[in-house]
PDB file of C-alpha atoms and ligand atoms in Angstrom:
ATOM      1  CA  UNK A   1      17.200  -4.791 -13.484  1.00 72.00           C
ATOM      2  CA  UNK A   2      20.261  -2.711 -12.514  1.00 84.00           C
ATOM      3  CA  UNK A   3      19.616   0.592 -10.858  1.00 95.00           C
ATOM      4  CA  UNK A   4      21.951   3.468 -10.266  1.00 96.00           C
ATOM      5  CA  UNK A   5      21.432   5.384  -7.018  1.00 97.00           C
ATOM      6  CA  UNK A   6      20.579   9.078  -7.106  1.00 97.00           C
ATOM      7  CA  UNK A   7      23.897  10.991  -6.934  1.00 97.00           C
ATOM      8  CA  UNK A   8      24.809  11.873  -3.344  1.00 96.00           C
ATOM      9  CA  UNK A   9      22.397   9.128  -1.979  1.00 97.00           C
ATOM     10  CA  UNK A  10      23.225   8.265   1.682  1.00 97.00           C
ATOM     11  CA  UNK A  11      22.969   4.533   2.435  1.00 97.00           C
ATOM     12  CA  UNK A  12      21.346   3.372   5.685  1.00 97.00           C
ATOM     13  CA  UNK A  13      23.738   2.896   8.662  1.00 94.00           C
ATOM     14  CA  UNK A  14      24.844  -0.745   8.723  1.00 94.00           C
ATOM     15  CA  UNK A  15      26.083  -0.870  12.261  1.00 93.00           C
ATOM     16  CA  UNK A  16      23.565   0.863  14.576  1.00 94.00           C
ATOM     17  CA  UNK A  17      24.437   0.999  18.149  1.00 92.00           C
ATOM     18  CA  UNK A  18      22.386  -1.036  20.792  1.00 94.00           C
ATOM     19  CA  UNK A  19      20.050   1.533  22.314  1.00 94.00           C
ATOM     20  CA  UNK A  20      20.426   2.405  26.035  1.00 92.00           C
ATOM     21  CA  UNK A  21      16.673   2.943  26.265  1.00 95.00           C
ATOM     22  CA  UNK A  22      15.018  -0.410  26.694  1.00 97.00           C
ATOM     23  CA  UNK A  23      11.816  -0.453  24.578  1.00 98.00           C
ATOM     24  CA  UNK A  24       8.705  -1.830  26.309  1.00 98.00           C
ATOM     25  CA  UNK A  25       7.701  -5.380  25.424  1.00 98.00           C
ATOM     26  CA  UNK A  26       5.689  -5.495  22.168  1.00 98.00           C
ATOM     27  CA  UNK A  27       6.936  -2.144  20.860  1.00 98.00           C
ATOM     28  CA  UNK A  28       6.005  -1.286  17.298  1.00 99.00           C
ATOM     29  CA  UNK A  29       8.187   0.567  14.729  1.00 99.00           C
ATOM     30  CA  UNK A  30       5.209   2.276  13.099  1.00 99.00           C
ATOM     31  CA  UNK A  31       7.040   3.943  10.232  1.00 98.00           C
ATOM     32  CA  UNK A  32       9.643   2.248   8.082  1.00 98.00           C
ATOM     33  CA  UNK A  33      10.111   1.185   4.496  1.00 98.00           C
ATOM     34  CA  UNK A  34      11.597  -1.507   2.231  1.00 98.00           C
ATOM     35  CA  UNK A  35      13.474  -0.527  -0.969  1.00 98.00           C
ATOM     36  CA  UNK A  36      13.400  -3.298  -3.515  1.00 97.00           C
ATOM     37  CA  UNK A  37      15.789  -5.016  -3.724  1.00 98.00           C
ATOM     38  CA  UNK A  38      15.644  -3.404  -7.155  1.00 97.00           C
ATOM     39  CA  UNK A  39      16.670  -6.659  -8.984  1.00 97.00           C
ATOM     40  CA  UNK A  40      13.611  -8.332  -7.480  1.00 97.00           C
ATOM     41  CA  UNK A  41      11.103  -5.576  -7.077  1.00 98.00           C
ATOM     42  CA  UNK A  42      12.035  -2.843  -9.663  1.00 98.00           C
ATOM     43  CA  UNK A  43      11.645   0.788  -8.647  1.00 98.00           C
ATOM     44  CA  UNK A  44       8.776   2.641 -10.348  1.00 98.00           C
ATOM     45  CA  UNK A  45       9.389   4.480 -13.595  1.00 97.00           C
ATOM     46  CA  UNK A  46       7.801   7.679 -12.219  1.00 97.00           C
ATOM     47  CA  UNK A  47      10.012   7.787  -9.031  1.00 98.00           C
ATOM     48  CA  UNK A  48      11.813  11.078  -8.001  1.00 98.00           C
ATOM     49  CA  UNK A  49      14.799   9.255  -6.502  1.00 98.00           C
ATOM     50  CA  UNK A  50      16.649   5.902  -6.808  1.00 98.00           C
ATOM     51  CA  UNK A  51      17.646   4.547  -3.422  1.00 98.00           C
ATOM     52  CA  UNK A  52      19.986   1.821  -2.285  1.00 98.00           C
ATOM     53  CA  UNK A  53      18.443  -1.546  -1.650  1.00 98.00           C
ATOM     54  CA  UNK A  54      16.859  -2.159   1.788  1.00 98.00           C
ATOM     55  CA  UNK A  55      15.367  -5.563   1.946  1.00 98.00           C
ATOM     56  CA  UNK A  56      12.750  -7.087   4.359  1.00 98.00           C
ATOM     57  CA  UNK A  57      15.488  -9.317   5.885  1.00 98.00           C
ATOM     58  CA  UNK A  58      17.534  -6.267   6.695  1.00 98.00           C
ATOM     59  CA  UNK A  59      14.458  -4.463   8.078  1.00 98.00           C
ATOM     60  CA  UNK A  60      13.531  -7.325  10.309  1.00 98.00           C
ATOM     61  CA  UNK A  61      17.199  -7.764  11.502  1.00 98.00           C
ATOM     62  CA  UNK A  62      17.091  -4.102  12.525  1.00 98.00           C
ATOM     63  CA  UNK A  63      13.714  -4.721  14.357  1.00 98.00           C
ATOM     64  CA  UNK A  64      15.332  -7.460  16.380  1.00 98.00           C
ATOM     65  CA  UNK A  65      18.573  -5.549  17.063  1.00 98.00           C
ATOM     66  CA  UNK A  66      16.693  -2.485  18.412  1.00 98.00           C
ATOM     67  CA  UNK A  67      14.219  -4.536  20.431  1.00 98.00           C
ATOM     68  CA  UNK A  68      11.015  -3.854  18.459  1.00 98.00           C
ATOM     69  CA  UNK A  69       8.411  -6.648  18.187  1.00 98.00           C
ATOM     70  CA  UNK A  70       6.594  -5.427  15.101  1.00 98.00           C
ATOM     71  CA  UNK A  71       6.728  -3.057  12.077  1.00 99.00           C
ATOM     72  CA  UNK A  72       4.361  -0.911  10.065  1.00 99.00           C
ATOM     73  CA  UNK A  73       5.844  -0.799   6.596  1.00 99.00           C
ATOM     74  CA  UNK A  74       4.914   2.271   4.566  1.00 98.00           C
ATOM     75  CA  UNK A  75       4.989   2.200   0.792  1.00 98.00           C
ATOM     76  CA  UNK A  76       7.886   4.454  -0.332  1.00 98.00           C
ATOM     77  CA  UNK A  77       7.343   6.771  -3.300  1.00 98.00           C
ATOM     78  CA  UNK A  78      10.283   5.116  -5.213  1.00 98.00           C
ATOM     79  CA  UNK A  79       7.920   2.119  -5.677  1.00 98.00           C
ATOM     80  CA  UNK A  80       4.957   4.303  -6.872  1.00 98.00           C
ATOM     81  CA  UNK A  81       1.696   2.390  -6.714  1.00 98.00           C
ATOM     82  CA  UNK A  82       3.457  -1.013  -7.177  1.00 98.00           C
ATOM     83  CA  UNK A  83       3.054  -2.558  -3.674  1.00 98.00           C
ATOM     84  CA  UNK A  84       4.735  -5.885  -4.495  1.00 98.00           C
ATOM     85  CA  UNK A  85       7.834  -5.306  -2.380  1.00 98.00           C
ATOM     86  CA  UNK A  86       5.635  -4.091   0.500  1.00 98.00           C
ATOM     87  CA  UNK A  87       3.241  -7.044   0.294  1.00 98.00           C
ATOM     88  CA  UNK A  88       6.087  -9.487   0.042  1.00 98.00           C
ATOM     89  CA  UNK A  89       7.579  -8.051   3.280  1.00 98.00           C
ATOM     90  CA  UNK A  90       4.236  -8.376   4.999  1.00 98.00           C
ATOM     91  CA  UNK A  91       3.734 -11.949   3.867  1.00 98.00           C
ATOM     92  CA  UNK A  92       7.182 -12.955   5.239  1.00 98.00           C
ATOM     93  CA  UNK A  93       6.660 -11.118   8.609  1.00 98.00           C
ATOM     94  CA  UNK A  94       4.786 -14.094  10.384  1.00 98.00           C
ATOM     95  CA  UNK A  95       2.117 -11.570  11.121  1.00 97.00           C
ATOM     96  CA  UNK A  96       4.489  -9.185  12.781  1.00 98.00           C
ATOM     97  CA  UNK A  97       4.126  -6.418  10.118  1.00 98.00           C
ATOM     98  CA  UNK A  98       1.230  -4.354   8.841  1.00 98.00           C
ATOM     99  CA  UNK A  99       1.365  -2.121   5.681  1.00 98.00           C
ATOM    100  CA  UNK A 100       0.357   1.178   4.282  1.00 99.00           C
ATOM    101  CA  UNK A 101      -0.025   1.016   0.514  1.00 98.00           C
ATOM    102  CA  UNK A 102      -0.223   3.552  -2.357  1.00 98.00           C
ATOM    103  CA  UNK A 103      -3.107   2.930  -4.766  1.00 98.00           C
ATOM    104  CA  UNK A 104      -4.646   4.525  -7.743  1.00 97.00           C
ATOM    105  CA  UNK A 105      -8.431   4.736  -8.464  1.00 96.00           C
ATOM    106  CA  UNK A 106      -8.034   1.917 -10.972  1.00 97.00           C
ATOM    107  CA  UNK A 107      -7.402  -0.562  -8.196  1.00 97.00           C
ATOM    108  CA  UNK A 108      -9.890  -3.501  -8.167  1.00 97.00           C
ATOM    109  CA  UNK A 109     -11.808  -4.738  -5.144  1.00 96.00           C
ATOM    110  CA  UNK A 110     -10.122  -8.011  -5.383  1.00 98.00           C
ATOM    111  CA  UNK A 111      -6.621  -6.315  -5.262  1.00 98.00           C
ATOM    112  CA  UNK A 112      -7.754  -4.392  -2.216  1.00 98.00           C
ATOM    113  CA  UNK A 113      -9.025  -7.534  -0.467  1.00 98.00           C
ATOM    114  CA  UNK A 114      -5.790  -9.423  -1.286  1.00 98.00           C
ATOM    115  CA  UNK A 115      -3.783  -6.576   0.192  1.00 98.00           C
ATOM    116  CA  UNK A 116      -5.920  -6.658   3.340  1.00 98.00           C
ATOM    117  CA  UNK A 117      -5.266 -10.356   3.689  1.00 98.00           C
ATOM    118  CA  UNK A 118      -1.517  -9.669   3.404  1.00 98.00           C
ATOM    119  CA  UNK A 119      -1.755  -7.063   6.251  1.00 98.00           C
ATOM    120  CA  UNK A 120      -2.316  -3.755   4.513  1.00 98.00           C
ATOM    121  CA  UNK A 121      -4.370  -1.419   6.790  1.00 98.00           C
ATOM    122  CA  UNK A 122      -4.228   1.885   5.074  1.00 98.00           C
ATOM    123  CA  UNK A 123      -3.183   4.039   2.141  1.00 98.00           C
ATOM    124  CA  UNK A 124      -0.772   6.994   1.973  1.00 98.00           C
ATOM    125  CA  UNK A 125      -1.606  10.196   0.317  1.00 98.00           C
ATOM    126  CA  UNK A 126       1.611  12.262  -0.300  1.00 97.00           C
ATOM    127  CA  UNK A 127       1.593  16.011  -0.817  1.00 97.00           C
ATOM    128  CA  UNK A 128       5.321  16.610  -0.572  1.00 96.00           C
ATOM    129  CA  UNK A 129       6.038  18.041  -4.102  1.00 93.00           C
ATOM    130  CA  UNK A 130       9.617  16.801  -4.333  1.00 95.00           C
ATOM    131  CA  UNK A 131       8.409  13.209  -3.895  1.00 96.00           C
ATOM    132  CA  UNK A 132       5.366  12.857  -6.107  1.00 95.00           C
ATOM    133  CA  UNK A 133       3.394  14.244  -8.944  1.00 92.00           C
ATOM    134  CA  UNK A 134      -0.044  15.968  -8.111  1.00 91.00           C
ATOM    135  CA  UNK A 135      -3.044  13.596  -7.777  1.00 92.00           C
ATOM    136  CA  UNK A 136      -6.426  15.253  -8.134  1.00 93.00           C
ATOM    137  CA  UNK A 137      -8.348  15.548  -4.870  1.00 96.00           C
ATOM    138  CA  UNK A 138     -11.405  13.780  -6.329  1.00 96.00           C
ATOM    139  CA  UNK A 139      -9.306  10.680  -7.107  1.00 97.00           C
ATOM    140  CA  UNK A 140      -7.964  10.671  -3.499  1.00 98.00           C
ATOM    141  CA  UNK A 141     -11.519  11.143  -2.083  1.00 98.00           C
ATOM    142  CA  UNK A 142     -12.813   8.240  -4.223  1.00 98.00           C
ATOM    143  CA  UNK A 143      -9.958   6.028  -2.942  1.00 98.00           C
ATOM    144  CA  UNK A 144     -10.641   7.106   0.743  1.00 98.00           C
ATOM    145  CA  UNK A 145     -14.342   6.087   0.228  1.00 98.00           C
ATOM    146  CA  UNK A 146     -13.323   2.764  -1.218  1.00 98.00           C
ATOM    147  CA  UNK A 147     -10.905   1.822   1.605  1.00 98.00           C
ATOM    148  CA  UNK A 148     -13.122   3.099   4.526  1.00 98.00           C
ATOM    149  CA  UNK A 149     -15.346   0.021   4.565  1.00 97.00           C
ATOM    150  CA  UNK A 150     -12.293  -2.178   4.959  1.00 97.00           C
ATOM    151  CA  UNK A 151     -11.538  -0.413   8.177  1.00 97.00           C
ATOM    152  CA  UNK A 152      -8.383   1.079   6.693  1.00 98.00           C
ATOM    153  CA  UNK A 153      -7.119   4.645   7.353  1.00 98.00           C
ATOM    154  CA  UNK A 154      -5.301   7.308   5.466  1.00 98.00           C
ATOM    155  CA  UNK A 155      -1.743   8.401   6.106  1.00 98.00           C
ATOM    156  CA  UNK A 156      -0.983  11.857   4.968  1.00 98.00           C
ATOM    157  CA  UNK A 157       2.477  13.359   4.332  1.00 98.00           C
ATOM    158  CA  UNK A 158       2.678  17.118   3.890  1.00 98.00           C
ATOM    159  CA  UNK A 159       4.807  20.111   4.931  1.00 97.00           C
ATOM    160  CA  UNK A 160       3.656  22.593   7.538  1.00 97.00           C
ATOM    161  CA  UNK A 161       3.357  25.569   5.165  1.00 97.00           C
ATOM    162  CA  UNK A 162       0.838  23.604   2.980  1.00 97.00           C
ATOM    163  CA  UNK A 163      -1.607  22.788   5.909  1.00 98.00           C
ATOM    164  CA  UNK A 164      -3.873  25.807   5.404  1.00 98.00           C
ATOM    165  CA  UNK A 165      -4.382  24.942   1.754  1.00 97.00           C
ATOM    166  CA  UNK A 166      -4.989  21.255   2.535  1.00 98.00           C
ATOM    167  CA  UNK A 167      -7.152  21.801   5.533  1.00 98.00           C
ATOM    168  CA  UNK A 168     -10.588  21.498   3.938  1.00 98.00           C
ATOM    169  CA  UNK A 169      -9.610  18.310   2.143  1.00 98.00           C
ATOM    170  CA  UNK A 170      -8.025  16.651   5.197  1.00 98.00           C
ATOM    171  CA  UNK A 171     -10.955  17.501   7.373  1.00 98.00           C
ATOM    172  CA  UNK A 172     -13.416  16.026   4.979  1.00 98.00           C
ATOM    173  CA  UNK A 173     -11.702  12.662   4.853  1.00 98.00           C
ATOM    174  CA  UNK A 174     -14.044   9.878   6.213  1.00 97.00           C
ATOM    175  CA  UNK A 175     -11.432   7.608   7.951  1.00 98.00           C
ATOM    176  CA  UNK A 176      -8.919   7.844  10.714  1.00 98.00           C
ATOM    177  CA  UNK A 177      -6.032  10.047   9.551  1.00 98.00           C
ATOM    178  CA  UNK A 178      -2.397   9.495  10.504  1.00 98.00           C
ATOM    179  CA  UNK A 179      -0.032  12.391   9.852  1.00 98.00           C
ATOM    180  CA  UNK A 180       3.577  11.597   9.036  1.00 98.00           C
ATOM    181  CA  UNK A 181       6.231  13.377  11.128  1.00 98.00           C
ATOM    182  CA  UNK A 182       3.926  15.980  12.761  1.00 98.00           C
ATOM    183  CA  UNK A 183       3.293  17.554   9.385  1.00 98.00           C
ATOM    184  CA  UNK A 184       6.958  18.499   9.089  1.00 98.00           C
ATOM    185  CA  UNK A 185       7.095  21.588  11.326  1.00 98.00           C
ATOM    186  CA  UNK A 186       9.815  24.136  10.794  1.00 97.00           C
ATOM    187  CA  UNK A 187      11.538  23.632  14.191  1.00 97.00           C
ATOM    188  CA  UNK A 188      13.290  27.008  13.719  1.00 96.00           C
ATOM    189  CA  UNK A 189       9.975  28.627  14.469  1.00 97.00           C
ATOM    190  CA  UNK A 190       8.402  28.802  17.942  1.00 97.00           C
ATOM    191  CA  UNK A 191       6.640  25.705  19.220  1.00 98.00           C
ATOM    192  CA  UNK A 192       3.690  27.975  20.300  1.00 98.00           C
ATOM    193  CA  UNK A 193       3.826  30.075  17.048  1.00 98.00           C
ATOM    194  CA  UNK A 194       0.965  30.203  14.612  1.00 98.00           C
ATOM    195  CA  UNK A 195       2.287  27.474  12.249  1.00 98.00           C
ATOM    196  CA  UNK A 196       2.540  24.720  14.858  1.00 98.00           C
ATOM    197  CA  UNK A 197      -0.602  25.961  16.603  1.00 98.00           C
ATOM    198  CA  UNK A 198      -2.481  25.230  13.475  1.00 98.00           C
ATOM    199  CA  UNK A 199      -1.298  21.637  13.590  1.00 98.00           C
ATOM    200  CA  UNK A 200      -2.221  21.309  17.233  1.00 98.00           C
ATOM    201  CA  UNK A 201      -5.615  22.747  16.402  1.00 98.00           C
ATOM    202  CA  UNK A 202      -5.985  20.103  13.616  1.00 98.00           C
ATOM    203  CA  UNK A 203      -5.436  17.330  16.148  1.00 98.00           C
ATOM    204  CA  UNK A 204      -7.448  19.027  18.855  1.00 98.00           C
ATOM    205  CA  UNK A 205     -10.518  19.715  16.710  1.00 98.00           C
ATOM    206  CA  UNK A 206     -10.536  16.510  14.819  1.00 98.00           C
ATOM    207  CA  UNK A 207     -10.249  13.401  17.145  1.00 98.00           C
ATOM    208  CA  UNK A 208      -9.850  11.114  14.110  1.00 98.00           C
ATOM    209  CA  UNK A 209      -6.322  12.604  13.543  1.00 98.00           C
ATOM    210  CA  UNK A 210      -3.282  10.844  14.818  1.00 99.00           C
ATOM    211  CA  UNK A 211       0.351  11.860  14.411  1.00 99.00           C
ATOM    212  CA  UNK A 212       3.677  10.067  14.068  1.00 98.00           C
ATOM    213  CA  UNK A 213       6.244  11.935  16.279  1.00 98.00           C
ATOM    214  CA  UNK A 214       9.067  10.523  14.258  1.00 97.00           C
ATOM    215  CA  UNK A 215      11.895  11.800  12.189  1.00 97.00           C
ATOM    216  CA  UNK A 216      13.841  14.173  14.409  1.00 96.00           C
ATOM    217  CA  UNK A 217      16.789  13.619  12.128  1.00 95.00           C
ATOM    218  CA  UNK A 218      14.731  14.960   9.144  1.00 96.00           C
ATOM    219  CA  UNK A 219      13.276  17.967  11.032  1.00 97.00           C
ATOM    220  CA  UNK A 220      16.321  19.009  13.125  1.00 95.00           C
ATOM    221  CA  UNK A 221      18.312  22.070  12.286  1.00 92.00           C
ATOM    222  CA  UNK A 222      20.860  21.457  15.005  1.00 87.00           C
ATOM    223  CA  UNK A 223      21.368  17.816  13.839  1.00 87.00           C
ATOM    224  CA  UNK A 224      22.826  14.831  15.700  1.00 84.00           C
ATOM    225  CA  UNK A 225      25.568  16.758  17.439  1.00 71.00           C
ATOM    226  CA  UNK A 226      25.390  17.314  21.114  1.00 60.00           C
ATOM    227  CA  UNK A 227      25.721  20.693  22.714  1.00 54.00           C
ATOM    228  CA  UNK A 228      29.292  19.769  23.645  1.00 53.00           C
ATOM    229  CA  UNK A 229      30.044  19.063  19.971  1.00 52.00           C
ATOM    230  CA  UNK A 230      30.213  15.226  20.277  1.00 54.00           C
ATOM    231  CA  UNK A 231      28.812  13.556  17.255  1.00 52.00           C
ATOM    232  CA  UNK A 232      26.058  11.040  18.102  1.00 52.00           C
ATOM    233  CA  UNK A 233      26.035  11.983  21.787  1.00 52.00           C
ATOM    234  CA  UNK A 234      22.976  10.238  23.194  1.00 55.00           C
ATOM    235  CA  UNK A 235      21.935  13.267  25.350  1.00 59.00           C
ATOM    236  CA  UNK A 236      22.218  16.180  22.929  1.00 71.00           C
ATOM    237  CA  UNK A 237      21.096  14.927  19.498  1.00 84.00           C
ATOM    238  CA  UNK A 238      18.218  16.615  17.688  1.00 91.00           C
ATOM    239  CA  UNK A 239      17.289  18.747  20.772  1.00 90.00           C
ATOM    240  CA  UNK A 240      15.493  21.379  18.756  1.00 93.00           C
ATOM    241  CA  UNK A 241      12.837  18.844  17.821  1.00 96.00           C
ATOM    242  CA  UNK A 242      12.096  17.803  21.381  1.00 95.00           C
ATOM    243  CA  UNK A 243       9.604  20.651  22.334  1.00 96.00           C
ATOM    244  CA  UNK A 244       7.548  19.895  19.265  1.00 98.00           C
ATOM    245  CA  UNK A 245       7.296  16.122  19.659  1.00 98.00           C
ATOM    246  CA  UNK A 246       6.925  16.303  23.429  1.00 98.00           C
ATOM    247  CA  UNK A 247       4.016  18.743  23.133  1.00 98.00           C
ATOM    248  CA  UNK A 248       2.190  16.414  20.811  1.00 98.00           C
ATOM    249  CA  UNK A 249       2.882  13.296  22.914  1.00 98.00           C
ATOM    250  CA  UNK A 250       1.736  14.979  26.083  1.00 98.00           C
ATOM    251  CA  UNK A 251      -1.404  16.667  24.533  1.00 98.00           C
ATOM    252  CA  UNK A 252      -2.615  13.662  22.579  1.00 98.00           C
ATOM    253  CA  UNK A 253      -1.162  10.653  24.340  1.00 98.00           C
ATOM    254  CA  UNK A 254      -3.697   8.290  22.806  1.00 98.00           C
ATOM    255  CA  UNK A 255      -3.157   9.294  19.262  1.00 98.00           C
ATOM    256  CA  UNK A 256       0.613   9.232  18.726  1.00 99.00           C
ATOM    257  CA  UNK A 257       2.921   6.706  16.959  1.00 99.00           C
ATOM    258  CA  UNK A 258       6.582   6.439  16.589  1.00 98.00           C
ATOM    259  CA  UNK A 259       8.797   4.937  13.883  1.00 98.00           C
ATOM    260  CA  UNK A 260      12.417   4.804  12.831  1.00 98.00           C
ATOM    261  CA  UNK A 261      11.859   5.736   9.200  1.00 98.00           C
ATOM    262  CA  UNK A 262      14.461   3.244   8.272  1.00 98.00           C
ATOM    263  CA  UNK A 263      16.168   3.229   5.677  1.00 98.00           C
ATOM    264  CA  UNK A 264      15.813   7.013   5.834  1.00 98.00           C
ATOM    265  CA  UNK A 265      15.207   8.172   2.202  1.00 98.00           C
ATOM    266  CA  UNK A 266      16.633  11.417   0.881  1.00 97.00           C
ATOM    267  CA  UNK A 267      18.693  12.521   3.888  1.00 96.00           C
ATOM    268  CA  UNK A 268      21.363  15.008   2.657  1.00 91.00           C
ATOM    269  CA  UNK A 269      23.827  15.670   5.453  1.00 88.00           C
ATOM    270  CA  UNK A 270      24.040  12.665   7.704  1.00 90.00           C
ATOM    271  CA  UNK A 271      22.585   9.194   8.177  1.00 93.00           C
ATOM    272  CA  UNK A 272      21.235   8.540  11.733  1.00 93.00           C
ATOM    273  CA  UNK A 273      22.275   5.706  13.939  1.00 92.00           C
ATOM    274  CA  UNK A 274      19.004   3.942  14.525  1.00 95.00           C
ATOM    275  CA  UNK A 275      20.116   3.044  18.076  1.00 94.00           C
ATOM    276  CA  UNK A 276      20.453   6.756  18.752  1.00 91.00           C
ATOM    277  CA  UNK A 277      16.984   7.354  17.386  1.00 94.00           C
ATOM    278  CA  UNK A 278      15.568   4.953  19.899  1.00 96.00           C
ATOM    279  CA  UNK A 279      17.454   6.730  22.673  1.00 93.00           C
ATOM    280  CA  UNK A 280      15.583   9.875  21.641  1.00 94.00           C
ATOM    281  CA  UNK A 281      12.255   8.509  22.603  1.00 96.00           C
ATOM    282  CA  UNK A 282      12.390   9.107  26.398  1.00 95.00           C
ATOM    283  CA  UNK A 283      13.229  12.731  25.660  1.00 93.00           C
ATOM    284  CA  UNK A 284       9.745  13.127  24.005  1.00 96.00           C
ATOM    285  CA  UNK A 285       7.819  10.572  25.995  1.00 97.00           C
ATOM    286  CA  UNK A 286       9.203  10.998  29.503  1.00 96.00           C
ATOM    287  CA  UNK A 287       7.154   8.458  31.471  1.00 98.00           C
ATOM    288  CA  UNK A 288       6.718   4.680  31.173  1.00 98.00           C
ATOM    289  CA  UNK A 289       3.092   5.214  30.688  1.00 98.00           C
ATOM    290  CA  UNK A 290       3.502   7.686  27.754  1.00 98.00           C
ATOM    291  CA  UNK A 291       6.093   5.345  26.284  1.00 98.00           C
ATOM    292  CA  UNK A 292       3.767   2.311  26.518  1.00 98.00           C
ATOM    293  CA  UNK A 293       0.979   4.317  24.735  1.00 98.00           C
ATOM    294  CA  UNK A 294       3.245   5.620  22.002  1.00 98.00           C
ATOM    295  CA  UNK A 295       5.044   2.380  21.336  1.00 99.00           C
ATOM    296  CA  UNK A 296       2.586  -0.345  22.186  1.00 98.00           C
ATOM    297  CA  UNK A 297      -1.008   0.507  23.048  1.00 98.00           C
ATOM    298  CA  UNK A 298      -1.716   3.042  20.269  1.00 98.00           C
ATOM    299  CA  UNK A 299      -0.097   1.040  17.270  1.00 98.00           C
ATOM    300  CA  UNK A 300      -1.725  -2.127  18.538  1.00 98.00           C
ATOM    301  CA  UNK A 301      -5.144  -0.427  18.668  1.00 98.00           C
ATOM    302  CA  UNK A 302      -4.723   0.831  15.112  1.00 98.00           C
ATOM    303  CA  UNK A 303      -2.996  -2.114  13.462  1.00 98.00           C
ATOM    304  CA  UNK A 304      -3.635  -5.233  15.489  1.00 98.00           C
ATOM    305  CA  UNK A 305      -7.076  -4.432  17.097  1.00 96.00           C
ATOM    306  CA  UNK A 306      -7.945  -8.162  17.036  1.00 94.00           C
ATOM    307  CA  UNK A 307      -5.009  -8.961  19.394  1.00 92.00           C
ATOM    308  CA  UNK A 308      -5.878  -6.611  22.162  1.00 74.00           C
TER     309      UNK A 308
HETATM  310  C1  0GY B 401       9.727   9.380   4.798  1.00 84.77           C
HETATM  311  C2  0GY B 401      10.149  10.566   4.179  1.00 84.77           C
HETATM  312  C3  0GY B 401      10.462  10.810   2.876  1.00 84.77           C
HETATM  313  C4  0GY B 401      10.317   9.919   1.772  1.00 84.77           C
HETATM  314  C5  0GY B 401       9.261   9.079   1.579  1.00 84.77           C
HETATM  315  O1  0GY B 401       8.014   7.569   0.436  1.00 84.77           O
HETATM  316  C6  0GY B 401       8.984   8.273   0.418  1.00 84.77           C
HETATM  317  O2  0GY B 401       9.792   8.329  -0.588  1.00 84.77           O
HETATM  318  O3  0GY B 401       8.379   8.903   2.571  1.00 84.77           O
HETATM  319  C7  0GY B 401      11.122  12.133   2.527  1.00 84.77           C
HETATM  320  O4  0GY B 401      11.944  12.136   1.592  1.00 84.77           O
HETATM  321  O5  0GY B 401      10.946  13.039   3.307  1.00 84.77           O
HETATM  322  O6  0GY B 401       8.892   9.357   5.680  1.00 84.77           O
HETATM  323  O7  0GY B 401      10.285   8.290   4.481  1.00 84.77           O
END
């Protein structure tokens, strides 16, 4: 099937720089996606955007280029609850990728077990209104109860302003919870202001809550430009996100994950250089110990516990 990209779509960056920061051995890119290819794995009819293709081979080439050892591939909303592209990527990873799926309550136990065998370890509940239609809470709770016995967890994606309304639902989930991109803080607000404090309280009061400290390119208001105005300067990019991510890494070092978010869906003003994103890591995890927890120990504990 031929698909036409959403007008204004930004394609992923084909020639990322080699990072200056050397990732620790065994590092995991714990948030990335595959898109199609659409001709092989058609995008879902209910999708809110149509992306460019981004195949498993291209994802694994990026993994090797940047120096990662493993990936956690997260079902993108453009594939709805059709997890075939995700499962195919996992099955061709030689055990070096795990997955987060999107499922409906109609999923059978056999399908869940087949996905587990392929490497799926969780489901994603998405509350970002521009990406998905509303799913009733009772359906999500039923899914959470079905996946809990498999040892899976729930990944949640929401925006900071919606946390108060979602609080009761999130805090009643029975599994480990992984929050995408720190719950999308508004980094124009103070890092110790009420909005981000509520997110910190969420992690502090609920030890089953983890966070990805990813996506500076999505959260930043100052963008990739350095203070001196140089585009893609390795020392100035996305500086307004640093205090937020650093605070989470330093307060909850055992419960943080990091990912590239390749191929970066729905960015509007620039496409990041993935090498530059890797060079951002030491700004938010300043010591080798914090870096090892963020990039190796934590994702291994969650996604490959049998190998530790
Ligand atoms: C991300 C962010 C976005 C999109 C999706 O599944 C998706 O479509 O997650 C977004 O548009 O903010 O983490 O990939």
